[in-house]
């Protein structure tokens, strides 16, 4: 009897490498009608053509079954409001028709979407968030945080405003939790705060049933140019890590908070970079064990016309809130990235725990004429250190876009997309730009050849988005989207996909969640996280605060970080926040032991029940701090109606 031939077994990553290499050798051959598309890069398509106004700034997310969801901004040439459009694509399939999920703010036809949308998906539940405003200054326009949700298998619900009415929101971050809920974070400046340079990092949670809880104030911020750039990641238990940058002393600092599953209280903000330094553009990823890794760019000199940066990283192991000291990933010298408009580096952790970091780097004395290189470092699962940086490709420098985007698959696969100049003779960076990409089929495999994806519509002078987006499904299938500007100035969204065969045993089937529902019978009051000070007795609360937030017990919290210096506090004073009944009169006192350092009396909360006040120290108080040796412990006390709340902070 003839026995059937059985091919030798191949491990899934090895099989994927073989299939991808065969696909790249075959190229993109035309297929007969009804035939399956060849593996590898598929032809670029117009996801959103510039028909009635520009389509721009796409965002992508991929579900566990490989379905990709995309969102972008559509500006109407007819003068109507700009819109948020959404479309989806099943694994290996075609994009659906787009739908509009936004609506004009308060019916104003001139409303505008002011920041790229964010999209997150988990088991068919899709969430899209965006900032929206109206340009009519007579209506005291402010940016507002809006969100729309589509239940699994259902239709889009009406969009909801999450930021407080009248306040200014910015810098969104969004994640889909494994229980079917979602968490949205943003920055917010309150309209009636006394000090206009003070804002807050705020978050709100949506339950698996679709109900949004009241917003929670996580940490105060110094509103301004270098505040924001939020990024957030969630692990398979629902524990969440949030990072952002803020000015702590003289320059921007990378800060982080963490929150365990089912815990509504965020940890106190930790400074990951040196508060006396200059750190920008944090990016966070979490691994299967709950560990969080953050990367950012830290400026190392200001000698050249383009400042030089290192790529740095810090890590919180497991579910702890203790962060490691910052370490450098990039090579010394040259530039780890570019100018202030850049938002690199980027980090991702796959399902096996392999960590990949990518950034752009230029090298040489004349940065304007030196090609950029995309560099990558990888830390295999279980390893304690990253490998040496690897060059992926070189291209022309780009004066307006130096951001690499990165996505990873289940076991070490990765994809990187970047925009850059394609004219090698250009010396003034005025040549055309293109969207290019490379793919790593599996951990340890070679990167594929660089592939140019963008297609110009109106001549060679086309330019691509400075905010491309990329995702990979669990098997390594890749989707990249970007917006492209024609020579005529019209802007549309383009997309391309990299197809791979199913791994051995078929596409990984997502396991159903086994997490028990979180019980939140008593939702927290805003600001009730670990960073808050002890609350005053409930008797001190005379009535509810107005606005969209739930009322809260009066509290007080100095806004500096434990690593901040006594010299800085002496020079700039203390910002103290507290919340209570509207129009409450309070006294704020700062002491070191029995020595009075500063005092302000007769301050009142606003109609939102909140006040942020800067307390300047007296001349004697400043001398006390500047003469102090070693750590200095100071106490801030807020008194309202004979009741007090205090907090101590140690200054270095």
XYZ file of C-alpha atoms in Angstrom:
652
model
C 0.000 0.000 0.000
C 1.310 3.412 -0.916
C 1.766 5.689 2.059
C 0.969 9.387 1.599
C 3.972 11.674 1.425
C 4.408 13.753 4.598
C 6.569 16.896 4.391
C 9.049 17.549 7.184
C 7.538 19.614 10.014
C 8.577 23.232 10.219
C 8.303 25.504 13.256
C 5.778 28.295 12.630
C 8.351 31.171 12.521
C 10.556 29.200 10.119
C 7.563 28.394 7.934
C 6.618 32.046 7.842
C 10.145 33.062 6.809
C 10.052 30.543 3.944
C 6.644 31.676 2.723
C 7.549 35.347 2.840
C 10.829 34.835 1.024
C 9.052 32.853 -1.690
C 6.491 35.637 -1.999
C 9.165 38.307 -2.282
C 10.962 36.246 -4.967
C 7.765 35.814 -6.961
C 6.945 39.541 -6.747
C 3.538 41.039 -7.233
C 2.261 39.028 -10.210
C -1.172 39.756 -11.579
C -3.710 37.105 -10.647
C -6.589 35.785 -12.699
C -10.114 36.820 -11.716
C -11.186 34.942 -8.614
C -7.629 33.763 -7.853
C -6.061 34.358 -4.468
C -3.755 37.383 -4.335
C -0.037 36.663 -4.253
C 1.659 36.896 -0.880
C 3.730 39.958 -0.091
C 2.911 43.614 -0.704
C -0.394 44.241 -2.428
C -1.035 47.190 -4.783
C -1.521 50.531 -3.039
C -5.110 51.775 -3.012
C -6.889 55.032 -2.254
C -8.616 54.431 1.068
C -10.113 57.942 1.023
C -9.814 59.902 -2.223
C -9.751 63.725 -2.147
C -13.238 64.069 -3.630
C -15.110 66.519 -1.387
C -12.252 67.997 0.583
C -9.057 66.559 1.969
C -8.774 63.227 3.780
C -5.825 63.134 6.164
C -4.122 61.866 9.333
C -5.181 58.193 9.413
C -5.066 55.922 12.465
C -5.192 52.112 12.517
C -5.987 49.322 14.972
C -6.135 45.545 14.472
C -8.441 43.103 16.240
C -7.398 39.688 17.454
C -9.036 38.005 14.444
C -6.957 40.114 12.044
C -9.670 42.664 11.166
C -8.135 46.118 10.642
C -10.013 49.305 11.525
C -8.976 52.671 10.121
C -10.097 56.207 10.984
C -9.183 59.547 9.419
C -10.266 63.176 9.142
C -12.361 64.332 6.211
C -12.478 68.074 5.542
C -15.334 69.158 3.287
C -14.533 71.512 0.425
C -18.129 72.739 0.551
C -17.328 74.473 3.836
C -19.157 72.059 6.102
C -17.720 70.610 9.310
C -14.703 68.331 9.195
C -15.655 64.747 9.967
C -14.189 61.530 11.359
C -14.631 58.620 8.961
C -14.093 54.931 9.762
C -13.718 51.804 7.605
C -12.703 48.190 8.250
C -10.965 45.357 6.406
C -11.149 41.661 7.324
C -7.917 39.717 7.240
C -6.965 39.247 3.589
C -10.131 41.028 2.436
C -11.119 44.401 1.027
C -11.889 47.668 2.802
C -15.518 48.430 3.565
C -17.240 51.675 2.634
C -16.485 54.405 5.172
C -19.004 55.712 7.701
C -19.048 59.028 9.580
C -18.892 58.640 13.385
C -18.558 62.299 14.411
C -21.049 65.157 14.394
C -20.719 68.966 14.511
C -20.093 70.342 17.995
C -23.376 71.764 19.277
C -24.672 71.764 15.713
C -22.089 74.264 14.471
C -21.412 73.589 10.801
C -17.974 75.196 11.090
C -16.699 72.746 13.700
C -13.307 71.167 13.048
C -11.539 67.986 14.081
C -8.280 69.317 15.476
C -6.118 66.226 16.069
C -5.664 62.834 14.398
C -8.277 60.357 15.637
C -7.407 57.452 17.903
C -8.896 54.005 17.277
C -8.870 50.890 19.487
C -10.569 47.509 19.026
C -10.999 44.329 21.020
C -13.151 41.339 19.990
C -15.276 43.443 17.672
C -15.871 46.349 20.071
C -14.466 49.451 18.347
C -13.778 52.821 19.962
C -12.744 55.994 18.138
C -11.750 59.224 19.912
C -10.894 62.666 18.567
C -10.595 66.357 19.440
C -13.157 68.686 17.961
C -13.881 72.387 18.126
C -15.474 75.282 16.257
C -13.494 78.239 14.849
C -16.136 80.761 15.937
C -14.325 82.787 18.610
C -17.575 84.464 19.662
C -18.616 81.141 21.154
C -15.491 80.812 23.310
C -14.435 77.767 21.308
C -12.261 75.138 22.947
C -11.019 71.715 21.890
C -13.223 68.975 23.292
C -12.581 65.238 23.666
C -15.221 63.166 21.841
C -15.658 59.419 21.503
C -17.820 56.997 19.500
C -18.342 53.275 20.118
C -19.473 50.361 17.970
C -20.507 47.230 19.904
C -19.445 43.875 18.474
C -21.698 43.115 15.533
C -23.714 46.279 16.131
C -23.944 49.792 14.748
C -22.168 52.977 15.744
C -23.604 54.781 18.739
C -23.993 58.542 18.809
C -20.718 60.291 19.747
C -20.286 61.514 23.319
C -18.256 64.388 24.750
C -15.923 63.199 27.492
C -14.072 66.395 28.447
C -15.770 68.949 30.686
C -17.851 71.599 28.952
C -15.907 74.843 28.534
C -12.529 73.270 29.284
C -9.770 72.789 26.687
C -8.796 69.183 25.953
C -5.759 67.904 24.083
C -3.337 65.030 23.415
C -5.549 61.943 23.402
C -4.538 58.374 24.229
C -6.909 55.414 23.895
C -6.766 51.677 24.681
C -9.249 48.817 24.451
C -9.255 46.705 27.595
C -9.478 42.881 27.460
C -12.833 42.898 29.293
C -14.471 44.773 26.407
C -14.195 48.202 28.001
C -11.943 51.100 27.035
C -9.853 53.802 28.699
C -9.411 57.293 27.272
C -6.841 59.781 28.572
C -6.270 63.414 27.638
C -4.937 66.705 28.933
C -7.405 69.330 30.094
C -7.142 72.998 31.032
C -10.014 74.240 33.167
C -11.613 77.435 31.938
C -11.806 79.111 35.356
C -8.539 78.064 36.982
C -6.748 81.008 38.567
C -3.379 80.126 37.050
C -3.878 79.610 33.332
C -0.574 77.751 32.957
C -1.871 74.767 34.939
C -3.836 71.833 33.552
C -4.481 68.184 34.301
C -3.940 64.729 32.861
C -7.400 63.155 32.930
C -8.789 59.676 32.205
C -12.203 58.076 31.840
C -13.213 54.403 31.670
C -15.973 52.780 29.647
C -17.459 49.608 31.082
C -17.939 46.492 28.922
C -21.641 47.394 28.908
C -20.863 50.747 27.273
C -21.301 53.201 30.159
C -18.630 55.852 30.723
C -17.593 56.586 34.310
C -16.877 60.171 35.455
C -13.473 61.512 34.473
C -10.631 61.115 36.967
C -7.879 63.711 37.366
C -4.575 61.834 37.416
C -1.915 64.517 37.832
C -1.571 68.286 37.401
C 0.409 69.619 34.458
C 2.038 72.839 33.365
C 0.004 73.665 30.281
C 2.158 74.714 27.343
C 4.150 73.664 24.305
C 5.986 70.757 25.931
C 3.031 69.270 27.836
C 1.146 66.270 26.517
C 2.218 63.651 23.960
C 0.255 61.016 25.876
C 0.669 57.320 25.163
C -1.039 54.435 26.921
C -0.821 50.632 26.948
C -2.831 47.869 28.628
C -1.857 44.268 29.372
C -3.991 41.120 29.126
C -5.263 41.531 32.697
C -6.433 45.088 32.118
C -3.624 46.799 34.042
C -2.810 50.121 32.392
C 0.291 52.313 32.012
C 0.108 55.947 30.894
C 3.045 58.200 29.959
C 3.341 61.849 28.965
C 5.787 64.735 29.029
C 5.568 67.874 31.147
C 7.832 70.692 32.288
C 8.902 69.824 35.827
C 11.874 72.158 36.233
C 13.315 73.987 33.224
C 12.671 71.472 30.438
C 10.235 68.696 29.503
C 10.337 65.493 31.565
C 8.874 62.056 30.813
C 6.336 61.022 33.471
C 4.446 57.774 34.037
C 1.590 56.386 36.120
C 0.323 52.814 36.426
C -2.982 51.286 37.487
C -3.677 47.624 38.345
C -6.660 45.820 36.907
C -9.979 46.799 38.473
C -8.253 49.547 40.445
C -9.587 53.005 39.652
C -6.709 54.749 41.460
C -3.617 55.643 39.429
C -0.202 55.624 41.063
C 1.638 58.838 41.823
C 3.445 60.278 38.800
C 7.036 59.060 38.487
C 9.710 60.970 36.578
C 11.460 58.529 34.232
C 13.860 61.038 32.680
C 16.043 63.537 34.513
C 13.807 66.511 35.478
C 16.760 68.827 34.902
C 17.185 67.473 31.354
C 15.175 67.786 28.161
C 13.191 64.662 27.233
C 10.549 64.384 24.529
C 8.028 62.075 22.832
C 7.529 59.136 25.208
C 6.160 55.850 23.884
C 5.070 52.885 26.046
C 4.461 49.168 25.517
C 3.525 46.383 27.937
C 4.457 42.715 27.758
C 2.591 39.484 28.529
C 3.845 39.539 32.131
C 2.575 43.087 32.695
C 6.007 44.727 32.554
C 6.038 48.202 30.999
C 8.824 49.629 28.834
C 9.016 53.318 27.899
C 11.288 54.982 25.344
C 11.879 58.662 24.661
C 14.393 61.065 23.139
C 16.699 62.956 25.474
C 18.610 65.994 24.218
C 22.337 65.735 24.828
C 23.581 69.036 23.366
C 22.464 72.304 21.824
C 25.618 73.069 19.864
C 24.372 72.436 16.326
C 21.433 74.051 14.577
C 19.672 70.689 14.942
C 19.898 69.475 18.543
C 21.366 66.035 19.194
C 19.425 63.383 21.097
C 19.901 59.976 22.697
C 17.184 57.323 22.678
C 16.603 56.329 26.313
C 14.441 53.746 28.038
C 13.141 52.779 31.491
C 11.274 49.696 32.685
C 8.786 48.762 35.399
C 8.940 45.007 35.965
C 5.694 43.100 36.342
C 2.917 45.101 37.952
C 5.199 47.193 40.149
C 5.293 50.984 40.097
C 9.070 51.053 40.670
C 10.868 52.196 37.522
C 14.447 51.408 36.600
C 17.000 54.121 35.990
C 17.082 55.443 32.433
C 19.516 53.751 30.047
C 20.667 54.706 26.535
C 19.748 52.527 23.545
C 21.198 54.534 20.660
C 24.839 54.809 19.627
C 26.811 57.787 20.936
C 27.269 60.827 18.723
C 25.316 62.164 15.790
C 21.573 62.483 16.094
C 19.182 59.873 17.390
C 16.363 61.742 15.695
C 15.549 65.182 14.399
C 13.751 68.369 15.262
C 10.923 69.166 17.590
C 8.150 68.092 15.208
C 9.374 64.505 15.303
C 7.711 61.935 17.554
C 10.191 59.093 17.712
C 11.385 56.600 18.924
C 8.694 53.910 19.036
C 8.435 50.643 20.962
C 6.311 47.491 20.712
C 6.153 44.149 22.561
C 4.713 41.066 20.853
C 2.655 38.292 22.373
C 5.727 36.189 23.143
C 7.419 39.024 25.075
C 9.975 40.087 22.446
C 10.551 43.860 22.579
C 11.450 45.954 19.517
C 12.433 49.637 19.405
C 12.919 51.688 16.226
C 14.045 55.247 15.516
C 15.571 57.407 12.800
C 19.189 58.423 13.024
C 21.407 60.714 10.986
C 25.156 60.910 11.317
C 27.800 63.332 10.132
C 28.859 66.953 10.383
C 26.354 68.259 7.827
C 23.023 66.895 9.033
C 21.078 68.602 6.247
C 22.786 66.466 3.567
C 23.312 63.233 5.467
C 20.962 60.309 4.827
C 18.776 59.113 7.669
C 19.001 55.521 8.788
C 16.244 53.559 10.446
C 17.748 51.700 13.381
C 16.232 48.870 15.386
C 17.156 47.159 18.641
C 15.515 43.990 19.926
C 15.343 42.356 23.347
C 14.226 38.713 23.073
C 11.723 37.418 25.597
C 13.454 36.564 28.855
C 16.594 38.561 28.048
C 17.745 41.381 30.298
C 19.390 43.564 27.647
C 18.820 44.764 24.096
C 21.055 43.756 21.226
C 23.157 46.216 19.233
C 21.374 48.672 16.900
C 20.779 47.321 13.390
C 20.470 49.534 10.304
C 17.313 48.723 8.355
C 17.686 51.140 5.437
C 18.960 54.569 4.438
C 17.121 57.363 2.692
C 17.194 61.092 2.166
C 16.676 63.375 5.134
C 13.257 64.901 5.488
C 12.882 68.374 6.968
C 9.279 67.860 8.032
C 8.971 64.149 8.782
C 11.334 61.993 10.729
C 8.998 59.522 12.383
C 9.271 55.778 12.030
C 6.129 53.755 12.801
C 6.421 50.226 14.175
C 4.111 47.251 14.639
C 4.804 43.689 15.808
C 3.091 40.317 15.430
C 2.813 37.320 17.696
C 6.331 35.857 17.787
C 8.923 38.423 16.739
C 7.576 39.552 13.397
C 7.660 43.314 12.845
C 6.967 46.001 10.259
C 8.361 49.533 9.999
C 7.094 52.350 7.838
C 8.672 55.755 7.286
C 8.407 58.697 4.933
C 11.524 60.185 3.399
C 13.020 61.862 0.349
C 13.587 59.663 -2.668
C 15.766 61.987 -4.754
C 19.383 61.073 -3.882
C 20.683 64.235 -5.577
C 18.608 66.607 -3.465
C 20.761 68.808 -1.231
C 18.078 71.181 -0.006
C 15.512 68.529 1.008
C 13.137 69.833 -1.627
C 12.634 66.597 -3.543
C 9.579 64.338 -3.557
C 8.755 62.156 -0.593
C 7.460 58.607 -0.458
C 6.059 56.066 1.983
C 8.373 53.105 2.375
C 8.294 49.968 4.492
C 10.223 46.881 5.521
C 9.052 43.674 7.195
C 10.781 41.238 9.560
C 8.996 37.870 9.158
C 10.095 36.488 12.524
C 12.522 37.108 15.361
C 16.072 36.746 14.062
C 15.017 36.804 10.402
C 16.389 39.328 7.920
C 14.374 42.398 7.072
C 12.843 42.394 3.595
C 14.010 44.808 0.942
C 12.738 48.351 1.219
C 9.419 48.756 -0.564
C 8.073 52.088 -1.854
C 4.306 52.146 -1.268
C 3.038 55.650 -2.020
C 1.654 56.482 -5.464
C 1.660 60.087 -6.675
C -1.504 61.243 -8.436
C -0.586 64.653 -9.805
C 3.089 64.564 -10.726
C 6.340 63.874 -8.931
C 6.103 66.670 -6.383
C 3.820 64.704 -4.094
C 4.400 64.550 -0.343
C 3.220 62.009 2.196
C 1.880 62.298 5.701
C 4.069 63.055 8.667
C 1.768 60.752 10.705
C 1.669 57.339 8.973
C 0.121 54.395 10.833
C 0.952 50.665 10.785
C -0.487 47.496 12.376
C 0.324 43.788 12.234
C -2.008 40.893 12.971
C -0.956 37.856 14.991
C 0.381 36.052 11.905
C 2.404 38.983 10.573
C -0.051 40.434 8.058
C 0.695 44.163 7.807
C -1.395 47.217 6.946
C 0.057 50.727 6.538
C -1.931 53.925 5.925
C -0.787 57.480 5.263
C -2.104 60.649 3.689
C -0.657 61.827 0.419
C -0.544 65.353 -0.990
C -0.720 65.701 -4.751
C 1.157 68.265 -6.789
C -2.205 70.058 -7.026
C -2.387 70.272 -3.237
C -5.200 67.737 -2.831
C -4.826 65.312 0.063
C -6.152 61.764 0.281
C -5.495 58.677 2.417
C -3.665 55.730 0.834
C -3.139 52.243 2.237
C -1.197 49.095 1.427
C -1.172 45.583 2.892
C 1.447 42.852 3.190
C -0.174 39.412 2.962
C 1.251 36.294 4.606
C 0.007 32.743 4.604
C -1.623 31.271 7.677
C 0.994 29.862 10.031
C 1.165 26.136 10.679
C -2.145 25.110 12.197
C -3.999 28.095 10.747
C -4.421 31.678 11.910
C -4.211 31.912 15.722
C -7.717 31.873 17.152
C -8.176 34.429 19.931
C -8.950 32.837 23.272
C -12.079 34.156 24.997
C -11.473 36.389 27.985
C -11.596 34.620 31.342
C -11.384 37.792 33.399
C -14.041 38.241 36.050
C -15.960 41.524 35.736
C -14.601 44.395 37.791
C -17.012 45.625 40.442
C -17.300 49.379 40.636
C -20.325 49.846 42.835
C -18.861 53.067 44.185
C -17.212 55.027 41.347
C -14.312 57.175 42.574
C -14.531 60.899 42.820
C -12.398 62.808 40.309
C -8.810 63.049 41.453
C -9.155 60.256 43.996
C -6.037 58.467 42.740
C -2.907 57.631 44.693
C -1.417 61.010 43.838
C -4.087 62.824 45.852
C -3.564 63.923 49.423
C -5.796 62.939 52.305
C -9.325 64.281 51.954
C -10.951 66.623 54.418
C -13.852 65.200 56.408
C -17.085 64.950 54.457
C -18.591 67.727 56.588
C -16.304 70.181 54.798
C -18.144 69.603 51.525
C -20.984 72.098 51.370
C -22.525 70.938 48.092
C -21.852 69.334 44.715
C -19.561 70.882 42.160
C -21.156 71.993 38.906
C -20.236 70.763 35.431
C -19.878 67.257 34.037
C -17.818 65.863 36.911
C -19.081 64.156 40.038
C -18.611 66.087 43.311
C -15.531 65.292 45.368
C -14.355 65.734 48.925
C -12.020 68.664 49.447
C -8.406 67.658 48.962
C -4.987 69.224 48.493
C -1.891 68.135 46.587
C 1.409 69.923 45.899
C 2.204 69.432 42.233
C 5.962 69.046 42.251
C 7.660 65.661 42.057
C 9.764 64.103 44.823
C 12.910 64.487 42.678
C 12.446 68.214 42.267
C 15.085 70.412 43.835
C 14.675 72.762 46.773
C 16.341 75.469 44.671
C 13.597 75.246 42.075
C 10.837 75.499 44.696
C 12.604 78.469 46.265
C 12.765 80.240 42.903
C 9.328 79.389 41.534
C 7.151 78.585 44.518
C 4.612 75.810 44.961
C 1.541 75.035 42.852
C -1.182 73.609 45.058
C -4.467 72.154 43.838
C -7.619 71.495 45.805
C -11.257 70.776 45.103
C -14.309 71.441 47.221
C -17.540 73.387 47.256
C -17.841 76.259 44.801
C -16.671 79.647 46.127
C -15.084 78.123 49.235
C -12.507 80.435 50.859
C -9.227 78.776 51.736
C -5.816 79.485 53.238
C -2.713 77.715 51.928
C 0.398 77.479 54.121
C 3.843 76.037 53.294
C 6.183 75.189 56.203
C 9.448 73.433 56.930
C 9.064 72.175 60.441
C 7.800 75.222 62.343
C 9.341 77.670 59.887
C 6.820 79.459 57.675
C 7.991 79.430 54.049
C 4.964 80.904 52.291
C 1.290 81.677 52.829
C -1.708 82.843 50.821
C -5.177 83.523 52.242
C -8.657 84.257 50.912
C -8.387 82.151 47.760
C -11.640 80.738 46.407
C -12.596 77.746 44.343
C -14.330 78.349 41.027
C -17.789 77.207 40.012
C -16.210 73.877 39.047
C -15.266 73.402 42.693
C -11.553 73.425 41.902
C -8.637 75.780 42.337
C -4.973 75.706 41.361
C -2.873 78.306 43.108
C 0.816 79.179 43.035
C 2.214 80.028 46.459
C 5.313 82.188 46.283
C 7.742 81.780 49.150
C 8.856 84.641 51.345
C 12.392 85.981 51.127
C 13.174 84.260 54.424
C 11.588 81.036 53.156
C 13.706 81.111 50.018
C 16.857 81.549 52.094
C 15.896 78.585 54.290
C 15.583 76.255 51.315
C 18.736 77.442 49.574
C 20.825 77.033 52.712
C 19.456 73.584 53.520
C 21.787 70.585 53.340
C 20.476 67.257 52.134
C 16.804 66.380 51.566
C 14.258 68.968 52.694
C 10.808 67.978 53.948
C 8.088 70.613 53.541
C 4.409 70.471 54.421
C 1.581 72.117 52.494
C -1.658 72.688 54.397
C -5.012 73.834 53.031
C -7.574 75.148 55.527
C -11.280 75.665 54.799
C -13.826 76.489 57.485
C -11.550 75.417 60.315
C -10.754 72.044 58.729
C -7.403 71.190 57.179
C -5.759 68.790 54.745
C -1.971 68.412 54.563
C 0.712 66.658 52.605
C 4.473 66.420 52.983
C 6.954 66.139 50.134
C 10.693 65.539 50.275
C 12.775 67.801 48.009
C 16.224 66.820 46.864
